[in-house]
């Protein structure tokens, strides 16, 4: 039929989306929520960093101690441990009298006494570790190296040159030092909670020495008279900076040997179990990993734009 028109169906009209509504493809992130998430994650990371860094440092300390304990066993079996201890005792007897110097104010040079050099003493071939210092109640358990320079103190505790080597004996006074308030490890920070009667243990090759804290002293860096040796006494002092974060003074934790309470020497062939063998505290100490992940996920969820 001609002359007839077929009506066309009207085109479907698309309804305009309300202004500000996200596209159908999903949520639209803007600068504000992204900045909130990034700032929150960075803040959480800064908050957890000291805990994470101390956890990593503790693993390093445990490994260093484990290597020292294993090497000490080998030296005991070969008889070399007795030779090293005898040489250290001779070194202590030859130490000259004189005031000690604060390691955090000036560079303290190595002190050589007798025919043996300072850096050769107690060399167990364990990466520089010569002893282990433990304060059980405070959770301090650190490897000890000779010297008190920054490289040594970043790895654990150092032995102050000029003081007696930590092998015990009448007329000796050993001074061990470590940082306080370091962002990467606790080190001697818990030492501020020490109190008279506290037990400090030193393990050096086949000897275990026990000391009991007699007094705590806060002094200026140049006040080192109390670090001097006393005839007939077996003394130990742990030295660190105080107040925490200010570091204008020094905290000295003085202790004296208690041989009647000291445990017997480590028997030949026996290996003390280092902290690295106990995996549960290591795993529990990593609680900051799921805490960071959950915190970051929570911030993303809270800041996520609504549909």
Coordinates of C-alpha atoms in Angstrom, one line a residue:
X1 CA 0.0 0.0 0.0
X2 CA 1.4 3.3 -0.9
X3 CA 1.1 6.5 1.1
X4 CA 1.1 4.7 4.4
X5 CA 3.7 5.5 7.1
X6 CA 4.9 3.1 9.6
X7 CA 5.4 4.8 12.9
X8 CA 8.9 4.4 14.3
X9 CA 9.3 3.4 17.9
X10 CA 10.7 6.2 20.0
X11 CA 14.3 5.8 21.0
X12 CA 14.9 4.8 24.6
X13 CA 15.8 7.8 26.6
X14 CA 18.8 7.5 29.0
X15 CA 18.1 9.0 32.3
X16 CA 20.9 11.2 33.4
X17 CA 22.7 10.1 36.5
X18 CA 22.5 12.3 39.5
X19 CA 25.4 14.6 39.9
X20 CA 28.2 13.3 42.1
X21 CA 27.2 9.7 41.7
X22 CA 30.0 7.3 40.8
X23 CA 30.0 5.7 37.4
X24 CA 28.6 2.2 37.0
X25 CA 32.1 0.8 36.8
X26 CA 32.6 1.0 40.6
X27 CA 33.8 3.4 43.3
X28 CA 35.7 6.6 42.4
X29 CA 38.7 7.3 44.6
X30 CA 39.4 11.0 45.1
X31 CA 42.5 12.7 46.5
X32 CA 41.1 13.1 50.0
X33 CA 40.4 9.4 50.8
X34 CA 43.7 8.4 49.2
X35 CA 45.6 10.9 51.4
X36 CA 43.8 9.6 54.5
X37 CA 44.8 6.0 53.7
X38 CA 48.4 6.9 52.9
X39 CA 48.8 9.0 56.0
X40 CA 47.2 6.4 58.2
X41 CA 49.4 3.6 56.9
X42 CA 52.6 5.7 57.3
X43 CA 51.5 6.7 60.8
X44 CA 50.9 3.0 61.7
X45 CA 54.3 2.0 60.2
X46 CA 56.0 4.7 62.3
X47 CA 54.2 3.5 65.4
X48 CA 55.1 -0.1 64.9
X49 CA 58.7 0.4 63.6
X50 CA 60.5 0.3 67.0
X51 CA 58.7 -2.9 67.9
X52 CA 59.5 -4.5 64.5
X53 CA 63.1 -3.3 64.6
X54 CA 63.7 -4.6 68.1
X55 CA 62.2 -8.0 67.0
X56 CA 64.7 -8.1 64.1
X57 CA 67.6 -7.1 66.3
X58 CA 66.7 -9.7 68.9
X59 CA 66.8 -12.4 66.2
X60 CA 70.3 -11.1 65.3
X61 CA 71.4 -11.1 68.9
X62 CA 70.1 -14.7 69.4
X63 CA 72.0 -15.9 66.3
X64 CA 75.2 -14.2 67.5
X65 CA 74.9 -15.9 70.9
X66 CA 74.1 -19.2 69.4
X67 CA 77.2 -19.0 67.2
X68 CA 79.3 -18.0 70.3
X69 CA 77.9 -20.9 72.4
X70 CA 78.6 -23.4 69.6
X71 CA 82.1 -22.1 69.1
X72 CA 82.7 -22.1 72.9
X73 CA 81.9 -25.8 73.0
X74 CA 84.5 -26.5 70.3
X75 CA 87.1 -24.5 72.2
X76 CA 86.3 -26.3 75.5
X77 CA 86.8 -29.7 73.9
X78 CA 90.1 -28.7 72.3
X79 CA 91.4 -27.1 75.5
X80 CA 91.8 -23.7 73.8
X81 CA 89.2 -22.1 76.1
X82 CA 91.4 -22.5 79.1
X83 CA 94.3 -20.9 77.3
X84 CA 92.1 -17.9 76.3
X85 CA 90.9 -17.5 79.8
X86 CA 94.4 -17.7 81.3
X87 CA 95.6 -15.1 78.8
X88 CA 92.7 -12.8 79.7
X89 CA 93.5 -13.1 83.4
X90 CA 97.1 -12.2 82.7
X91 CA 95.9 -9.2 80.7
X92 CA 93.8 -8.1 83.7
X93 CA 96.7 -8.3 86.1
X94 CA 98.8 -6.1 83.8
X95 CA 96.2 -3.4 83.3
X96 CA 97.5 0.0 84.4
X97 CA 95.6 2.0 87.0
X98 CA 94.0 5.2 85.8
X99 CA 90.7 6.8 85.2
X100 CA 88.4 5.4 82.6
X101 CA 86.8 7.6 79.9
X102 CA 83.2 7.9 79.0
X103 CA 82.7 6.1 75.6
X104 CA 79.8 8.4 74.5
X105 CA 81.7 11.7 75.0
X106 CA 85.1 10.8 73.5
X107 CA 86.5 8.1 71.3
X108 CA 88.0 5.5 73.7
X109 CA 91.2 4.0 72.4
X110 CA 92.0 0.3 72.9
X111 CA 94.2 -0.4 75.9
X112 CA 97.1 -2.9 75.3
X113 CA 98.6 -4.5 78.4
X114 CA 101.5 -6.9 78.5
X115 CA 102.6 -8.8 75.4
X116 CA 99.0 -9.4 74.2
X117 CA 96.9 -6.9 72.2
X118 CA 93.5 -5.9 73.4
X119 CA 91.6 -7.0 70.3
X120 CA 93.2 -10.5 70.5
X121 CA 91.8 -11.3 73.9
X122 CA 89.1 -14.0 74.3
X123 CA 89.0 -14.4 70.5
X124 CA 86.7 -17.4 70.1
X125 CA 86.3 -16.9 66.3
X126 CA 82.6 -16.1 66.8
X127 CA 82.4 -12.9 64.8
X128 CA 83.8 -10.7 67.5
X129 CA 81.6 -12.0 70.3
X130 CA 83.6 -12.6 73.5
X131 CA 80.9 -13.0 76.1
X132 CA 77.2 -12.9 76.8
X133 CA 75.5 -10.7 79.4
X134 CA 72.0 -11.5 80.8
X135 CA 69.7 -9.7 83.2
X136 CA 66.9 -12.3 83.4
X137 CA 64.2 -10.3 85.1
X138 CA 64.6 -7.4 82.7
X139 CA 64.8 -9.5 79.6
X140 CA 68.3 -8.4 78.6
X141 CA 70.3 -11.0 76.7
X142 CA 73.1 -9.5 74.6
X143 CA 76.3 -10.6 72.9
X144 CA 79.4 -8.7 74.1
X145 CA 82.2 -7.5 71.9
X146 CA 85.4 -5.8 72.8
X147 CA 85.4 -2.0 72.4
X148 CA 82.8 0.7 72.7
X149 CA 82.7 2.2 69.3
X150 CA 79.4 2.8 67.4
X151 CA 79.8 -0.2 65.2
X152 CA 80.1 -2.5 68.2
X153 CA 77.3 -0.8 70.1
X154 CA 74.8 -1.2 67.2
X155 CA 75.3 -5.0 67.4
X156 CA 74.9 -5.4 71.1
X157 CA 76.9 -4.6 74.2
X158 CA 80.5 -3.5 74.3
X159 CA 83.4 -3.8 76.7
X160 CA 84.9 -0.5 77.9
X161 CA 88.6 -0.5 77.1
X162 CA 90.7 0.0 80.1
X163 CA 88.4 -1.9 82.4
X164 CA 89.0 -5.6 83.3
X165 CA 88.0 -8.2 80.8
X166 CA 84.8 -10.0 82.0
X167 CA 86.4 -13.2 83.2
X168 CA 86.1 -12.5 87.0
X169 CA 88.8 -12.6 89.6
X170 CA 89.9 -10.7 92.7
X171 CA 90.8 -7.1 92.0
X172 CA 88.9 -6.9 88.7
X173 CA 86.2 -4.4 87.6
X174 CA 84.6 -5.0 84.2
X175 CA 82.5 -2.3 82.6
X176 CA 80.0 -3.3 79.9
X177 CA 78.0 -0.7 78.0
X178 CA 75.1 -0.5 75.5
X179 CA 72.8 2.1 74.1
X180 CA 69.5 3.2 75.7
X181 CA 66.5 4.5 73.7
X182 CA 67.8 3.3 70.3
X183 CA 65.0 3.2 67.7
X184 CA 66.3 -0.1 66.3
X185 CA 66.7 -2.2 69.5
X186 CA 66.0 -2.2 73.3
X187 CA 69.6 -3.0 74.3
X188 CA 70.1 -1.5 77.8
X189 CA 66.9 0.5 77.8
X190 CA 65.3 -1.9 80.4
X191 CA 68.3 -1.3 82.7
X192 CA 66.5 1.8 84.0
X193 CA 64.1 -0.6 85.8
X194 CA 67.0 -2.4 87.6
X195 CA 67.1 -2.4 91.4
X196 CA 69.5 -3.6 94.1
X197 CA 69.5 -7.3 94.4
X198 CA 69.1 -7.8 90.6
X199 CA 71.0 -10.7 89.2
X200 CA 73.4 -10.2 86.3
X201 CA 74.9 -13.2 84.6
X202 CA 78.1 -13.3 82.4
X203 CA 78.9 -16.3 80.2
X204 CA 82.4 -16.4 78.9
X205 CA 83.6 -19.6 77.2
X206 CA 83.4 -22.3 79.9
X207 CA 82.6 -19.9 82.8
X208 CA 79.3 -18.6 84.1
X209 CA 79.7 -15.7 86.5
X210 CA 76.9 -14.3 88.6
X211 CA 76.8 -10.8 90.0
X212 CA 74.3 -9.1 92.3
X213 CA 73.4 -5.4 91.9
X214 CA 74.6 -3.4 94.9
X215 CA 73.7 0.1 93.8
X216 CA 72.5 2.4 91.0
X217 CA 74.2 5.7 90.3
X218 CA 73.4 8.6 88.0
X219 CA 76.5 10.7 87.2
X220 CA 77.9 13.2 84.7
X221 CA 79.9 11.7 81.8
X222 CA 83.2 12.8 83.3
X223 CA 82.4 11.2 86.7
X224 CA 84.1 7.8 86.4
X225 CA 85.7 7.3 89.8
X226 CA 83.3 4.6 90.7
X227 CA 84.5 2.5 87.8
X228 CA 87.9 2.0 89.4
X229 CA 89.2 -1.4 90.5
X230 CA 89.2 -2.3 94.2
X231 CA 91.8 -4.7 95.8
X232 CA 90.3 -8.1 96.5
X233 CA 86.9 -7.4 95.0
X234 CA 85.3 -8.8 91.8
X235 CA 83.1 -6.1 90.4
X236 CA 80.9 -5.5 87.3
X237 CA 79.2 -2.3 86.1
X238 CA 76.7 -1.9 83.4
X239 CA 76.8 1.6 81.9
X240 CA 74.3 3.4 79.7
X241 CA 73.0 6.9 78.9
X242 CA 70.2 8.6 80.9
X243 CA 67.6 10.1 80.8
X244 CA 66.2 8.2 77.9
X245 CA 66.3 10.4 74.8
X246 CA 68.2 13.2 76.6
X247 CA 71.4 11.3 77.4
X248 CA 73.1 14.1 79.4
X249 CA 74.1 11.7 82.2
X250 CA 75.1 8.1 82.7
X251 CA 73.4 5.4 84.6
X252 CA 75.8 3.1 86.3
X253 CA 74.5 -0.2 87.7
X254 CA 77.1 -1.6 90.1
X255 CA 77.3 -5.3 91.0
X256 CA 79.5 -7.6 92.9
X257 CA 80.3 -11.2 92.3
X258 CA 78.5 -13.9 94.4
X259 CA 80.6 -17.0 93.7
X260 CA 78.8 -19.1 96.3
X261 CA 75.6 -18.7 94.2
X262 CA 77.2 -19.1 90.8
X263 CA 76.2 -22.1 88.8
X264 CA 78.9 -24.6 88.0
X265 CA 81.0 -24.3 84.8
X266 CA 79.4 -25.5 81.6
X267 CA 80.4 -29.2 81.2
X268 CA 82.4 -30.2 78.1
X269 CA 80.2 -31.1 75.2
X270 CA 77.2 -29.3 76.6
X271 CA 75.6 -26.6 74.6
X272 CA 73.3 -24.0 76.2
X273 CA 70.1 -23.6 74.3
X274 CA 70.0 -20.2 72.7
X275 CA 66.8 -18.3 72.4
X276 CA 66.6 -19.0 68.7
X277 CA 65.8 -22.6 69.4
X278 CA 62.5 -21.5 71.0
X279 CA 60.4 -20.7 68.0
X280 CA 57.3 -19.8 69.9
X281 CA 58.5 -16.5 71.4
X282 CA 59.9 -15.5 68.0
X283 CA 56.6 -16.2 66.3
X284 CA 54.6 -14.4 69.0
X285 CA 57.0 -11.5 68.8
X286 CA 55.9 -11.0 65.2
X287 CA 52.4 -9.9 66.2
X288 CA 53.1 -6.5 64.6
X289 CA 52.9 -8.0 61.1
X290 CA 49.2 -9.0 61.3
X291 CA 48.5 -5.9 63.3
X292 CA 50.0 -3.7 60.5
X293 CA 48.1 -5.6 57.8
X294 CA 44.8 -5.5 59.6
X295 CA 45.3 -1.8 60.4
X296 CA 46.0 -1.0 56.8
X297 CA 43.0 -3.0 55.6
X298 CA 40.8 -1.3 58.1
X299 CA 41.9 2.2 56.9
X300 CA 41.2 1.3 53.3
X301 CA 37.7 0.0 54.2
X302 CA 36.9 3.1 56.2
X303 CA 38.1 5.5 53.6
X304 CA 36.6 3.7 50.7
X305 CA 34.0 5.7 48.8
X306 CA 30.4 4.5 48.9
X307 CA 28.7 3.2 45.8

